């Protein structure tokens, strides 16, 4: 190898990595996603490909549109929590959520600045489906339609439900969209196991499960872990998907921020290793 070639390898421009972000499901726990985005912004980490399930899909679409974490916090502030709570009754229609989302995410997927897709669950086959075209707000509500609170969302004559049932942290889809390295965020890593819940809660859960149109697949989370290069796991065990009071939301934001901040150096190390392997 000549001197010029050696110098080029030594001082040449690093190959640009397509860093992917896969945001997990979790309802109100999605505030932790916003905290994580703050940590990423402070560490100068940006993402080129984004996927998400349920609330992760909504946050991911906002990110792909160009909204910052601060913008998203502002959007949350515009949400009427009392009005939202009124819709948390068995099998409500998600039209109200679609209308709200259209204020910030109107149009279709082609209007986004980054490659993005949302994971949903096919109501007929119970299999994971990647939604990446058509009306954006409708796809996001389909990805977040978790029974028994909400009924399925119809797209193209088929009903879709929350992506949490089949691919809760869609890191695998993120790589399918072209990401070289994927950072996932698991909002339910510290959920209490069912045996820790009271007898009444377990009985109620069994009754609800008997009415569910879809079921959790055995690998609904493990497939995400298998495809992730870095998995961030904020401790949200003290909160529920319906914890929309101000104090809880602030605390979940902080938990997401601290968990992501603790792993920013690991992410940068993974990026450096990838770039080194591409020389």
CSV table of C-alpha atoms in Angstrom, one decimal:
chain,number,residue,atom,x,y,z
A,1,UNK,CA,0.0,0.0,0.0
A,2,UNK,CA,1.4,3.4,-1.0
A,3,UNK,CA,1.9,6.4,1.3
A,4,UNK,CA,-1.1,8.2,-0.2
A,5,UNK,CA,-3.4,5.3,0.4
A,6,UNK,CA,-2.2,4.9,4.0
A,7,UNK,CA,-2.7,8.6,4.7
A,8,UNK,CA,-6.2,8.4,3.1
A,9,UNK,CA,-7.1,5.6,5.4
A,10,UNK,CA,-5.7,7.3,8.4
A,11,UNK,CA,-7.2,10.8,7.9
A,12,UNK,CA,-10.1,10.0,5.5
A,13,UNK,CA,-13.6,11.0,6.3
A,14,UNK,CA,-15.5,8.6,8.5
A,15,UNK,CA,-18.3,6.7,6.8
A,16,UNK,CA,-21.7,8.1,7.8
A,17,UNK,CA,-23.7,5.6,9.9
A,18,UNK,CA,-27.4,5.2,9.6
A,19,UNK,CA,-28.3,5.1,13.3
A,20,UNK,CA,-31.7,3.7,14.0
A,21,UNK,CA,-34.1,4.3,16.9
A,22,UNK,CA,-36.9,1.9,17.9
A,23,UNK,CA,-39.3,3.2,20.4
A,24,UNK,CA,-41.3,0.7,22.5
A,25,UNK,CA,-45.0,0.7,23.5
A,26,UNK,CA,-46.2,1.8,27.0
A,27,UNK,CA,-49.0,4.4,26.9
A,28,UNK,CA,-48.3,7.4,29.2
A,29,UNK,CA,-44.9,5.8,29.9
A,30,UNK,CA,-43.9,7.3,26.5
A,31,UNK,CA,-42.9,10.4,28.5
A,32,UNK,CA,-39.7,8.5,29.1
A,33,UNK,CA,-39.1,8.6,25.3
A,34,UNK,CA,-39.1,12.4,25.4
A,35,UNK,CA,-36.6,12.3,28.3
A,36,UNK,CA,-34.4,10.0,26.3
A,37,UNK,CA,-34.5,12.3,23.2
A,38,UNK,CA,-33.3,15.1,25.4
A,39,UNK,CA,-30.3,13.0,26.5
A,40,UNK,CA,-29.6,12.1,22.9
A,41,UNK,CA,-29.8,15.8,21.8
A,42,UNK,CA,-27.3,16.8,24.6
A,43,UNK,CA,-25.0,14.0,23.5
A,44,UNK,CA,-25.2,15.2,19.8
A,45,UNK,CA,-26.7,11.8,18.8
A,46,UNK,CA,-29.2,12.0,15.9
A,47,UNK,CA,-31.1,9.2,14.2
A,48,UNK,CA,-31.5,8.5,10.5
A,49,UNK,CA,-34.2,5.7,10.7
A,50,UNK,CA,-37.1,5.5,13.2
A,51,UNK,CA,-39.7,2.9,14.1
A,52,UNK,CA,-42.1,2.6,17.0
A,53,UNK,CA,-45.0,0.7,18.4
A,54,UNK,CA,-48.0,2.4,20.0
A,55,UNK,CA,-46.9,5.6,21.9
A,56,UNK,CA,-43.4,4.8,20.5
A,57,UNK,CA,-44.9,5.1,17.0
A,58,UNK,CA,-46.4,8.5,17.8
A,59,UNK,CA,-43.2,9.9,19.3
A,60,UNK,CA,-41.2,8.3,16.5
A,61,UNK,CA,-43.3,10.0,13.8
A,62,UNK,CA,-43.0,13.4,15.5
A,63,UNK,CA,-39.2,12.9,15.6
A,64,UNK,CA,-39.2,11.9,11.9
A,65,UNK,CA,-41.3,15.0,11.1
A,66,UNK,CA,-38.6,17.2,12.7
A,67,UNK,CA,-40.0,17.9,16.1
A,68,UNK,CA,-37.5,18.2,19.0
A,69,UNK,CA,-38.1,16.8,22.5
A,70,UNK,CA,-39.0,20.3,23.7
A,71,UNK,CA,-41.6,20.6,20.9
A,72,UNK,CA,-43.1,17.3,22.0
A,73,UNK,CA,-43.3,18.3,25.6
A,74,UNK,CA,-45.2,21.4,24.4
A,75,UNK,CA,-47.6,19.1,22.4
A,76,UNK,CA,-48.2,17.1,25.6
A,77,UNK,CA,-49.1,20.3,27.4
A,78,UNK,CA,-51.8,21.0,24.9
A,79,UNK,CA,-53.5,17.7,25.6
A,80,UNK,CA,-56.6,18.0,27.7
A,81,UNK,CA,-56.0,15.1,30.2
A,82,UNK,CA,-59.5,15.2,31.6
A,83,UNK,CA,-61.0,14.9,28.2
A,84,UNK,CA,-58.6,12.1,27.3
A,85,UNK,CA,-59.5,10.2,30.4
A,86,UNK,CA,-63.2,10.3,29.4
A,87,UNK,CA,-62.3,8.2,26.4
A,88,UNK,CA,-60.6,5.4,28.5
A,89,UNK,CA,-63.6,3.2,28.5
A,90,UNK,CA,-64.1,-0.3,26.9
A,91,UNK,CA,-63.5,-0.3,23.2
A,92,UNK,CA,-63.7,3.4,22.5
A,93,UNK,CA,-63.2,4.8,19.0
A,94,UNK,CA,-59.9,6.4,18.4
A,95,UNK,CA,-61.2,9.1,16.1
A,96,UNK,CA,-60.6,11.7,18.7
A,97,UNK,CA,-56.9,10.8,18.9
A,98,UNK,CA,-56.6,10.8,15.1
A,99,UNK,CA,-58.0,14.3,15.0
A,100,UNK,CA,-55.6,15.5,17.6
A,101,UNK,CA,-52.6,13.9,15.8
A,102,UNK,CA,-53.6,15.6,12.5
A,103,UNK,CA,-52.8,18.9,14.1
A,104,UNK,CA,-49.1,17.9,14.1
A,105,UNK,CA,-48.8,15.0,11.7
A,106,UNK,CA,-51.1,15.7,8.9
A,107,UNK,CA,-50.7,14.0,5.5
A,108,UNK,CA,-49.0,10.7,4.7
A,109,UNK,CA,-45.7,9.0,5.4
A,110,UNK,CA,-44.0,10.7,2.4
A,111,UNK,CA,-44.3,14.0,4.2
A,112,UNK,CA,-41.8,12.9,6.9
A,113,UNK,CA,-38.1,14.0,6.8
A,114,UNK,CA,-36.8,10.5,7.9
A,115,UNK,CA,-37.7,6.9,7.0
A,116,UNK,CA,-40.3,5.9,9.6
A,117,UNK,CA,-42.7,3.0,10.1
A,118,UNK,CA,-45.1,2.0,12.9
A,119,UNK,CA,-45.7,-1.6,14.1
A,120,UNK,CA,-49.3,-2.8,14.5
A,121,UNK,CA,-51.0,-6.1,15.0
A,122,UNK,CA,-53.3,-7.6,12.4
A,123,UNK,CA,-56.7,-8.3,14.1
A,124,UNK,CA,-57.3,-11.4,11.9
A,125,UNK,CA,-53.9,-13.1,12.0
A,126,UNK,CA,-52.5,-11.7,15.3
A,127,UNK,CA,-49.3,-11.1,13.4
A,128,UNK,CA,-47.1,-8.1,13.4
A,129,UNK,CA,-47.6,-5.7,10.5
A,130,UNK,CA,-45.4,-2.8,9.4
A,131,UNK,CA,-47.3,0.3,8.5
A,132,UNK,CA,-45.3,2.7,6.3
A,133,UNK,CA,-47.6,4.2,3.8
A,134,UNK,CA,-51.0,6.0,3.6
A,135,UNK,CA,-52.5,8.4,6.1
A,136,UNK,CA,-50.0,8.9,8.9
A,137,UNK,CA,-52.4,9.8,11.8
A,138,UNK,CA,-54.6,6.8,11.0
A,139,UNK,CA,-51.6,4.4,11.0
A,140,UNK,CA,-50.5,5.8,14.3
A,141,UNK,CA,-53.9,5.2,16.0
A,142,UNK,CA,-53.9,1.7,14.6
A,143,UNK,CA,-50.5,1.1,16.1
A,144,UNK,CA,-51.8,2.4,19.5
A,145,UNK,CA,-55.3,0.8,19.5
A,146,UNK,CA,-54.9,-1.3,22.6
A,147,UNK,CA,-58.0,-3.2,23.8
A,148,UNK,CA,-59.9,-3.2,26.0
A,149,UNK,CA,-59.6,0.6,26.0
A,150,UNK,CA,-59.9,1.1,22.2
A,151,UNK,CA,-61.4,-0.8,19.4
A,152,UNK,CA,-59.4,-1.7,16.3
A,153,UNK,CA,-58.6,0.8,13.6
A,154,UNK,CA,-59.6,0.0,10.0
A,155,UNK,CA,-57.2,0.5,7.2
A,156,UNK,CA,-57.9,-0.9,3.8
A,157,UNK,CA,-60.7,-3.1,5.0
A,158,UNK,CA,-58.7,-4.7,7.8
A,159,UNK,CA,-58.6,-4.0,11.5
A,160,UNK,CA,-55.4,-3.3,13.3
A,161,UNK,CA,-54.5,-3.2,17.0
A,162,UNK,CA,-51.6,-2.1,19.2
A,163,UNK,CA,-48.2,-3.2,18.0
A,164,UNK,CA,-47.3,-4.1,21.6
A,165,UNK,CA,-49.0,-7.5,21.1
A,166,UNK,CA,-46.7,-8.6,18.3
A,167,UNK,CA,-43.6,-6.4,18.2
A,168,UNK,CA,-43.4,-4.1,21.2
A,169,UNK,CA,-39.9,-2.7,20.4
A,170,UNK,CA,-39.6,-2.9,16.6
A,171,UNK,CA,-35.8,-2.9,16.3
A,172,UNK,CA,-36.0,-5.6,13.7
A,173,UNK,CA,-38.2,-3.4,11.5
A,174,UNK,CA,-35.7,-0.5,12.0
A,175,UNK,CA,-32.9,-2.6,10.5
A,176,UNK,CA,-35.3,-3.6,7.7
A,177,UNK,CA,-35.6,0.1,6.9
A,178,UNK,CA,-31.9,0.4,6.5
A,179,UNK,CA,-30.4,1.2,9.9
A,180,UNK,CA,-26.9,0.0,10.5
A,181,UNK,CA,-27.1,0.1,14.3
A,182,UNK,CA,-30.3,0.3,16.3
A,183,UNK,CA,-31.0,1.8,19.7
A,184,UNK,CA,-34.2,0.5,21.3
A,185,UNK,CA,-36.1,1.8,24.3
A,186,UNK,CA,-38.1,-0.7,26.4
A,187,UNK,CA,-40.7,1.1,28.5
A,188,UNK,CA,-41.9,-2.1,30.3
A,189,UNK,CA,-38.6,-3.6,31.3
A,190,UNK,CA,-39.5,-3.3,35.0
A,191,UNK,CA,-43.2,-4.1,35.0
A,192,UNK,CA,-44.4,-6.0,38.0
A,193,UNK,CA,-44.8,-9.7,37.3
A,194,UNK,CA,-48.4,-11.0,37.5
A,195,UNK,CA,-47.8,-13.0,40.7
A,196,UNK,CA,-47.0,-9.8,42.5
A,197,UNK,CA,-50.5,-8.4,41.8
A,198,UNK,CA,-53.5,-8.9,44.0
A,199,UNK,CA,-56.0,-11.8,43.5
A,200,UNK,CA,-58.7,-9.3,42.3
A,201,UNK,CA,-56.3,-7.8,39.8
A,202,UNK,CA,-55.4,-11.2,38.4
A,203,UNK,CA,-59.1,-12.2,38.2
A,204,UNK,CA,-60.0,-9.0,36.5
A,205,UNK,CA,-57.1,-9.5,34.1
A,206,UNK,CA,-58.3,-12.9,33.2
A,207,UNK,CA,-61.8,-11.7,32.5
A,208,UNK,CA,-60.5,-8.9,30.2
A,209,UNK,CA,-58.2,-11.3,28.4
A,210,UNK,CA,-61.1,-13.5,27.5
A,211,UNK,CA,-62.6,-10.5,25.6
A,212,UNK,CA,-59.4,-9.5,23.8
A,213,UNK,CA,-59.5,-9.7,20.0
A,214,UNK,CA,-55.7,-10.2,19.9
A,215,UNK,CA,-53.1,-11.9,22.1
A,216,UNK,CA,-49.6,-11.2,23.2
A,217,UNK,CA,-47.2,-13.2,21.1
A,218,UNK,CA,-44.5,-15.1,23.0
A,219,UNK,CA,-41.7,-13.2,21.2
A,220,UNK,CA,-43.4,-9.8,21.2
A,221,UNK,CA,-40.5,-8.3,23.1
A,222,UNK,CA,-37.6,-10.8,22.6
A,223,UNK,CA,-37.5,-10.1,18.8
A,224,UNK,CA,-36.8,-6.5,19.6
A,225,UNK,CA,-34.0,-7.4,22.0
A,226,UNK,CA,-32.5,-9.8,19.4
A,227,UNK,CA,-32.2,-7.0,16.8
A,228,UNK,CA,-31.1,-4.2,19.2
A,229,UNK,CA,-27.5,-3.1,19.4
A,230,UNK,CA,-28.2,-1.0,22.5
A,231,UNK,CA,-31.4,-1.4,24.6
A,232,UNK,CA,-32.3,1.4,27.0
A,233,UNK,CA,-34.4,0.3,30.0
A,234,UNK,CA,-35.8,3.1,32.1
A,235,UNK,CA,-37.2,2.0,35.5
A,236,UNK,CA,-40.9,2.7,35.2
A,237,UNK,CA,-42.1,-0.1,37.4
A,238,UNK,CA,-44.0,2.3,39.7
A,239,UNK,CA,-46.1,3.7,36.8
A,240,UNK,CA,-48.9,2.5,34.6
A,241,UNK,CA,-49.7,3.1,31.0
A,242,UNK,CA,-52.6,5.3,32.2
A,243,UNK,CA,-50.4,7.4,34.6
A,244,UNK,CA,-51.2,10.8,33.1
A,245,UNK,CA,-51.1,13.0,36.2
A,246,UNK,CA,-48.5,15.8,36.0
A,247,UNK,CA,-46.2,14.4,38.7
A,248,UNK,CA,-46.0,11.0,37.2
A,249,UNK,CA,-45.3,12.3,33.7
A,250,UNK,CA,-42.5,14.5,35.0
A,251,UNK,CA,-41.0,11.6,36.8
A,252,UNK,CA,-41.2,9.3,33.8
A,253,UNK,CA,-39.6,12.0,31.6
A,254,UNK,CA,-36.7,12.2,34.1
A,255,UNK,CA,-36.4,8.4,34.3
A,256,UNK,CA,-36.1,8.2,30.5
A,257,UNK,CA,-33.5,11.0,30.5
A,258,UNK,CA,-31.3,9.4,33.1
A,259,UNK,CA,-31.5,5.9,31.5
A,260,UNK,CA,-30.5,7.2,28.1
A,261,UNK,CA,-27.8,9.5,29.4
A,262,UNK,CA,-26.2,6.6,31.2
A,263,UNK,CA,-25.8,4.8,27.9
A,264,UNK,CA,-24.9,7.5,25.5
A,265,UNK,CA,-21.2,6.6,25.7
A,266,UNK,CA,-22.0,3.0,24.9
A,267,UNK,CA,-23.9,4.1,21.8
A,268,UNK,CA,-21.0,6.3,20.7
A,269,UNK,CA,-18.6,3.4,21.3
A,270,UNK,CA,-20.8,1.1,19.1
A,271,UNK,CA,-20.8,3.8,16.4
A,272,UNK,CA,-17.0,4.1,16.6
A,273,UNK,CA,-16.6,0.3,16.3
A,274,UNK,CA,-18.9,0.2,13.3
A,275,UNK,CA,-17.0,3.0,11.6
A,276,UNK,CA,-13.7,1.3,12.3
A,277,UNK,CA,-15.0,-1.9,10.7
A,278,UNK,CA,-15.9,0.1,7.6
A,279,UNK,CA,-12.4,1.5,6.9
